[in-house]
């Protein structure tokens, strides 16, 4: 037997697997894209933009050596002067969300606030992935349909 | 407060805020403060014991 010393909430906050009645309900950490491009503070914006676009993305997460989120480059920031350093061009200290947050709640907030993407991090700020609005909305809709059909339409 | 800052109030608790904690936009139509956001998303759950168990 192994006791996870940091407790259940930290286990969930780190995006580690869970069991039980609610384990099958998708969470922000399950839907967040782990392949999101990342960059460092001292890189040149033009180089990062080329790399991000080549990978088919329009956002990039700025990390330090420990994978802690320092900033975010959405399409608006990526389109600025290519000679700027990332440190100057990024949106610093973006709002981040924990992996265990319900995908339905995240989708509703992202739609209400017209937000394209949100970084999902552990409680100590390390990147889990980037949650995109269309992925969150799709997962929330699928969950709604699955639950509606599983009760035989009695609701 | 500088001239460029606009007074905003949380749409839930009406407390004064500098920006929406969800979308970080100054012109957000439904701004929310950190505390209400944490509560809405249940991000800030109290640990049952101080040691985190």
mmCIF file of C-alpha atoms in Angstrom:
data_model
loop_
_atom_site.group_PDB
_atom_site.id
_atom_site.type_symbol
_atom_site.label_atom_id
_atom_site.label_comp_id
_atom_site.label_asym_id
_atom_site.label_seq_id
_atom_site.Cartn_x
_atom_site.Cartn_y
_atom_site.Cartn_z
ATOM 1 C CA UNK A 1 0.000 0.000 0.000
ATOM 2 C CA UNK A 2 1.164 3.537 -0.746
ATOM 3 C CA UNK A 3 -0.017 6.669 1.016
ATOM 4 C CA UNK A 4 0.034 9.682 -1.277
ATOM 5 C CA UNK A 5 1.276 12.194 1.279
ATOM 6 C CA UNK A 6 -0.057 15.381 -0.294
ATOM 7 C CA UNK A 7 -3.681 14.253 -0.039
ATOM 8 C CA UNK A 8 -6.558 13.558 -2.406
ATOM 9 C CA UNK A 9 -7.063 17.118 -3.612
ATOM 10 C CA UNK A 10 -3.422 17.493 -4.575
ATOM 11 C CA UNK A 11 -3.610 14.149 -6.364
ATOM 12 C CA UNK A 12 -6.540 15.446 -8.425
ATOM 13 C CA UNK A 13 -4.919 18.870 -8.838
ATOM 14 C CA UNK A 14 -1.885 17.184 -10.361
ATOM 15 C CA UNK A 15 -4.138 15.565 -12.977
ATOM 16 C CA UNK A 16 -3.448 12.047 -11.754
ATOM 17 C CA UNK A 17 -5.972 9.266 -12.503
ATOM 18 C CA UNK A 18 -8.992 8.825 -10.241
ATOM 19 C CA UNK A 19 -11.658 6.202 -9.609
ATOM 20 C CA UNK A 20 -15.239 6.301 -8.376
ATOM 21 C CA UNK A 21 -18.659 7.533 -9.498
ATOM 22 C CA UNK A 22 -17.394 10.797 -10.998
ATOM 23 C CA UNK A 23 -14.170 9.439 -12.509
ATOM 24 C CA UNK A 24 -15.764 8.962 -15.942
ATOM 25 C CA UNK A 25 -16.925 12.574 -16.179
ATOM 26 C CA UNK A 26 -14.336 14.447 -18.254
ATOM 27 C CA UNK A 27 -12.416 17.157 -16.431
ATOM 28 C CA UNK A 28 -10.426 20.126 -17.730
ATOM 29 C CA UNK A 29 -7.191 18.149 -17.404
ATOM 30 C CA UNK A 30 -8.544 15.269 -19.525
ATOM 31 C CA UNK A 31 -9.585 17.538 -22.394
ATOM 32 C CA UNK A 32 -6.641 19.992 -22.299
ATOM 33 C CA UNK A 33 -4.230 19.524 -25.197
ATOM 34 C CA UNK A 34 -0.890 18.263 -23.930
ATOM 35 C CA UNK A 35 0.807 18.944 -27.301
ATOM 36 C CA UNK A 36 0.443 22.739 -27.018
ATOM 37 C CA UNK A 37 3.598 24.561 -28.196
ATOM 38 C CA UNK A 38 5.730 26.034 -25.420
ATOM 39 C CA UNK A 39 8.584 28.532 -25.342
ATOM 40 C CA UNK A 40 11.035 30.263 -22.980
ATOM 41 C CA UNK A 41 11.177 33.883 -21.851
ATOM 42 C CA UNK A 42 14.386 34.723 -23.728
ATOM 43 C CA UNK A 43 13.315 33.509 -27.172
ATOM 44 C CA UNK A 44 12.568 35.820 -30.114
ATOM 45 C CA UNK A 45 8.878 36.240 -30.921
ATOM 46 C CA UNK A 46 9.367 35.743 -34.689
ATOM 47 C CA UNK A 47 11.050 32.357 -34.135
ATOM 48 C CA UNK A 48 8.347 31.206 -31.749
ATOM 49 C CA UNK A 49 5.566 32.387 -34.066
ATOM 50 C CA UNK A 50 7.011 30.393 -36.988
ATOM 51 C CA UNK A 51 7.267 27.271 -34.830
ATOM 52 C CA UNK A 52 3.731 27.697 -33.447
ATOM 53 C CA UNK A 53 2.168 28.212 -36.889
ATOM 54 C CA UNK A 54 4.108 25.302 -38.390
ATOM 55 C CA UNK A 55 2.566 23.095 -35.711
ATOM 56 C CA UNK A 56 -0.910 24.374 -36.679
ATOM 57 C CA UNK A 57 -1.508 26.367 -33.488
ATOM 58 C CA UNK A 58 -2.375 29.980 -32.717
ATOM 59 C CA UNK A 59 -1.292 29.958 -29.063
ATOM 60 C CA UNK A 60 1.854 29.190 -27.089
ATOM 61 C CA UNK A 61 2.496 28.789 -23.358
ATOM 62 C CA UNK A 62 5.584 30.445 -21.864
ATOM 63 C CA UNK A 63 7.340 28.195 -19.319
ATOM 64 C CA UNK A 64 10.416 28.255 -17.122
ATOM 65 C CA UNK A 65 12.809 25.318 -16.691
ATOM 66 C CA UNK A 66 10.450 23.638 -14.182
ATOM 67 C CA UNK A 67 7.496 23.867 -16.627
ATOM 68 C CA UNK A 68 5.851 26.556 -14.477
ATOM 69 C CA UNK A 69 3.568 28.825 -16.534
ATOM 70 C CA UNK A 70 4.947 32.384 -16.754
ATOM 71 C CA UNK A 71 2.814 33.717 -19.573
ATOM 72 C CA UNK A 72 0.664 33.077 -22.587
ATOM 73 C CA UNK A 73 0.828 34.118 -26.215
ATOM 74 C CA UNK A 74 -2.571 34.077 -27.909
ATOM 75 C CA UNK A 75 -2.966 35.079 -31.587
ATOM 76 C CA UNK A 76 -3.052 38.803 -30.695
ATOM 77 C CA UNK A 77 0.336 38.636 -28.935
ATOM 78 C CA UNK A 78 1.850 36.394 -31.636
ATOM 79 C CA UNK A 79 1.105 39.026 -34.263
ATOM 80 C CA UNK A 80 3.228 41.771 -32.678
ATOM 81 C CA UNK A 81 6.818 42.807 -33.612
ATOM 82 C CA UNK A 82 8.799 39.626 -34.432
ATOM 83 C CA UNK A 83 11.995 41.092 -32.953
ATOM 84 C CA UNK A 84 10.546 41.432 -29.457
ATOM 85 C CA UNK A 85 11.609 38.987 -26.790
ATOM 86 C CA UNK A 86 8.883 36.687 -25.471
ATOM 87 C CA UNK A 87 9.199 38.319 -22.054
ATOM 88 C CA UNK A 88 8.059 41.634 -23.557
ATOM 89 C CA UNK A 89 5.398 40.238 -25.880
ATOM 90 C CA UNK A 90 3.604 37.727 -23.652
ATOM 91 C CA UNK A 91 0.523 38.171 -21.520
ATOM 92 C CA UNK A 92 2.124 37.705 -18.085
ATOM 93 C CA UNK A 93 0.568 35.705 -15.251
ATOM 94 C CA UNK A 94 -2.489 34.412 -17.090
ATOM 95 C CA UNK A 95 -5.420 32.977 -15.132
ATOM 96 C CA UNK A 96 -4.889 29.239 -14.836
ATOM 97 C CA UNK A 97 -7.282 26.466 -13.863
ATOM 98 C CA UNK A 98 -6.886 23.129 -12.127
ATOM 99 C CA UNK A 99 -7.220 19.782 -13.945
ATOM 100 C CA UNK A 100 -10.149 18.582 -11.782
ATOM 101 C CA UNK A 101 -12.470 21.466 -12.767
ATOM 102 C CA UNK A 102 -15.649 20.198 -14.447
ATOM 103 C CA UNK A 103 -15.507 20.473 -18.230
ATOM 104 C CA UNK A 104 -19.110 21.679 -18.307
ATOM 105 C CA UNK A 105 -18.310 24.618 -16.029
ATOM 106 C CA UNK A 106 -15.153 25.503 -17.961
ATOM 107 C CA UNK A 107 -16.997 25.321 -21.300
ATOM 108 C CA UNK A 108 -19.810 27.530 -20.009
ATOM 109 C CA UNK A 109 -17.365 30.143 -18.697
ATOM 110 C CA UNK A 110 -15.244 30.074 -21.876
ATOM 111 C CA UNK A 111 -18.299 30.605 -24.069
ATOM 112 C CA UNK A 112 -19.742 33.329 -21.809
ATOM 113 C CA UNK A 113 -16.413 35.188 -21.738
ATOM 114 C CA UNK A 114 -15.534 34.492 -25.394
ATOM 115 C CA UNK A 115 -12.180 33.044 -24.340
ATOM 116 C CA UNK A 116 -10.339 30.894 -26.912
ATOM 117 C CA UNK A 117 -7.997 29.012 -24.598
ATOM 118 C CA UNK A 118 -7.034 28.594 -20.948
ATOM 119 C CA UNK A 119 -3.904 27.033 -19.446
ATOM 120 C CA UNK A 120 -4.536 24.102 -17.107
ATOM 121 C CA UNK A 121 -1.898 23.735 -14.403
ATOM 122 C CA UNK A 122 -1.171 21.759 -11.272
ATOM 123 C CA UNK A 123 -1.624 23.592 -7.959
ATOM 124 C CA UNK A 124 2.080 24.525 -8.046
ATOM 125 C CA UNK A 125 1.701 26.140 -11.455
ATOM 126 C CA UNK A 126 3.179 23.445 -13.724
ATOM 127 C CA UNK A 127 1.605 23.111 -17.151
ATOM 128 C CA UNK A 128 -0.791 20.195 -17.744
ATOM 129 C CA UNK A 129 -2.063 21.438 -21.112
ATOM 130 C CA UNK A 130 -4.039 24.114 -22.923
ATOM 131 C CA UNK A 131 -7.823 23.843 -22.895
ATOM 132 C CA UNK A 132 -9.350 25.117 -26.122
ATOM 133 C CA UNK A 133 -12.897 26.413 -26.179
ATOM 134 C CA UNK A 134 -14.040 24.168 -29.027
ATOM 135 C CA UNK A 135 -12.622 21.073 -27.293
ATOM 136 C CA UNK A 136 -14.287 22.020 -23.992
ATOM 137 C CA UNK A 137 -17.646 22.700 -25.667
ATOM 138 C CA UNK A 138 -17.481 19.417 -27.634
ATOM 139 C CA UNK A 139 -16.646 17.373 -24.526
ATOM 140 C CA UNK A 140 -19.415 19.052 -22.507
ATOM 141 C CA UNK A 141 -21.951 18.402 -25.279
ATOM 142 C CA UNK A 142 -20.892 14.747 -25.589
ATOM 143 C CA UNK A 143 -21.202 14.313 -21.827
ATOM 144 C CA UNK A 144 -24.664 15.874 -21.856
ATOM 145 C CA UNK A 145 -25.800 13.609 -24.708
ATOM 146 C CA UNK A 146 -24.316 10.502 -23.091
ATOM 147 C CA UNK A 147 -26.049 11.190 -19.789
ATOM 148 C CA UNK A 148 -29.323 12.086 -21.472
ATOM 149 C CA UNK A 149 -29.327 8.850 -23.504
ATOM 150 C CA UNK A 150 -28.135 6.651 -20.622
ATOM 151 C CA UNK A 151 -31.291 7.435 -18.588
ATOM 152 C CA UNK A 152 -33.456 6.353 -21.529
ATOM 153 C CA UNK A 153 -34.666 9.884 -22.095
ATOM 154 C CA UNK A 154 -36.707 9.802 -18.880
ATOM 155 C CA UNK A 155 -35.478 13.218 -17.735
ATOM 156 C CA UNK B 1 -6.153 54.773 -9.550
ATOM 157 C CA UNK B 2 -4.696 55.899 -12.871
ATOM 158 C CA UNK B 3 -6.881 57.595 -15.472
ATOM 159 C CA UNK B 4 -6.698 54.569 -17.757
ATOM 160 C CA UNK B 5 -8.074 52.166 -15.151
ATOM 161 C CA UNK B 6 -11.804 51.608 -15.244
ATOM 162 C CA UNK B 7 -13.735 50.719 -12.111
ATOM 163 C CA UNK B 8 -15.314 47.286 -12.444
ATOM 164 C CA UNK B 9 -17.523 45.290 -10.125
ATOM 165 C CA UNK B 10 -17.832 41.528 -9.850
ATOM 166 C CA UNK B 11 -21.105 40.460 -11.495
ATOM 167 C CA UNK B 12 -21.784 38.037 -8.608
ATOM 168 C CA UNK B 13 -20.744 39.765 -5.367
ATOM 169 C CA UNK B 14 -20.342 43.346 -6.669
ATOM 170 C CA UNK B 15 -16.908 43.746 -5.082
ATOM 171 C CA UNK B 16 -14.555 46.178 -6.793
ATOM 172 C CA UNK B 17 -12.038 44.540 -9.169
ATOM 173 C CA UNK B 18 -9.360 45.689 -11.626
ATOM 174 C CA UNK B 19 -10.102 43.058 -14.270
ATOM 175 C CA UNK B 20 -12.155 39.937 -14.850
ATOM 176 C CA UNK B 21 -10.314 37.009 -13.253
ATOM 177 C CA UNK B 22 -11.576 34.583 -15.881
ATOM 178 C CA UNK B 23 -10.898 36.301 -19.215
ATOM 179 C CA UNK B 24 -8.576 39.045 -17.847
ATOM 180 C CA UNK B 25 -10.321 41.629 -20.022
ATOM 181 C CA UNK B 26 -10.967 45.142 -18.750
ATOM 182 C CA UNK B 27 -14.096 45.427 -20.877
ATOM 183 C CA UNK B 28 -15.655 42.097 -19.855
ATOM 184 C CA UNK B 29 -19.461 42.195 -19.784
ATOM 185 C CA UNK B 30 -19.721 39.670 -16.940
ATOM 186 C CA UNK B 31 -16.597 40.295 -14.832
ATOM 187 C CA UNK B 32 -15.949 37.959 -11.926
ATOM 188 C CA UNK B 33 -13.630 38.294 -8.929
ATOM 189 C CA UNK B 34 -11.097 35.626 -7.920
ATOM 190 C CA UNK B 35 -13.122 34.437 -4.937
ATOM 191 C CA UNK B 36 -16.385 34.008 -6.871
ATOM 192 C CA UNK B 37 -14.539 32.320 -9.731
ATOM 193 C CA UNK B 38 -12.789 29.894 -7.389
ATOM 194 C CA UNK B 39 -16.135 29.100 -5.813
ATOM 195 C CA UNK B 40 -17.926 28.696 -9.143
ATOM 196 C CA UNK B 41 -15.258 26.331 -10.465
ATOM 197 C CA UNK B 42 -14.715 24.738 -7.046
ATOM 198 C CA UNK B 43 -11.000 25.358 -7.461
ATOM 199 C CA UNK B 44 -10.482 26.334 -3.851
ATOM 200 C CA UNK B 45 -11.615 23.434 -1.732
ATOM 201 C CA UNK B 46 -10.644 23.437 1.920
ATOM 202 C CA UNK B 47 -8.487 20.552 3.031
ATOM 203 C CA UNK B 48 -10.230 18.507 5.738
ATOM 204 C CA UNK B 49 -7.030 18.440 7.794
ATOM 205 C CA UNK B 50 -4.051 20.779 7.934
ATOM 206 C CA UNK B 51 -1.738 18.024 6.762
ATOM 207 C CA UNK B 52 -3.834 17.700 3.601
ATOM 208 C CA UNK B 53 -5.451 14.282 4.210
#
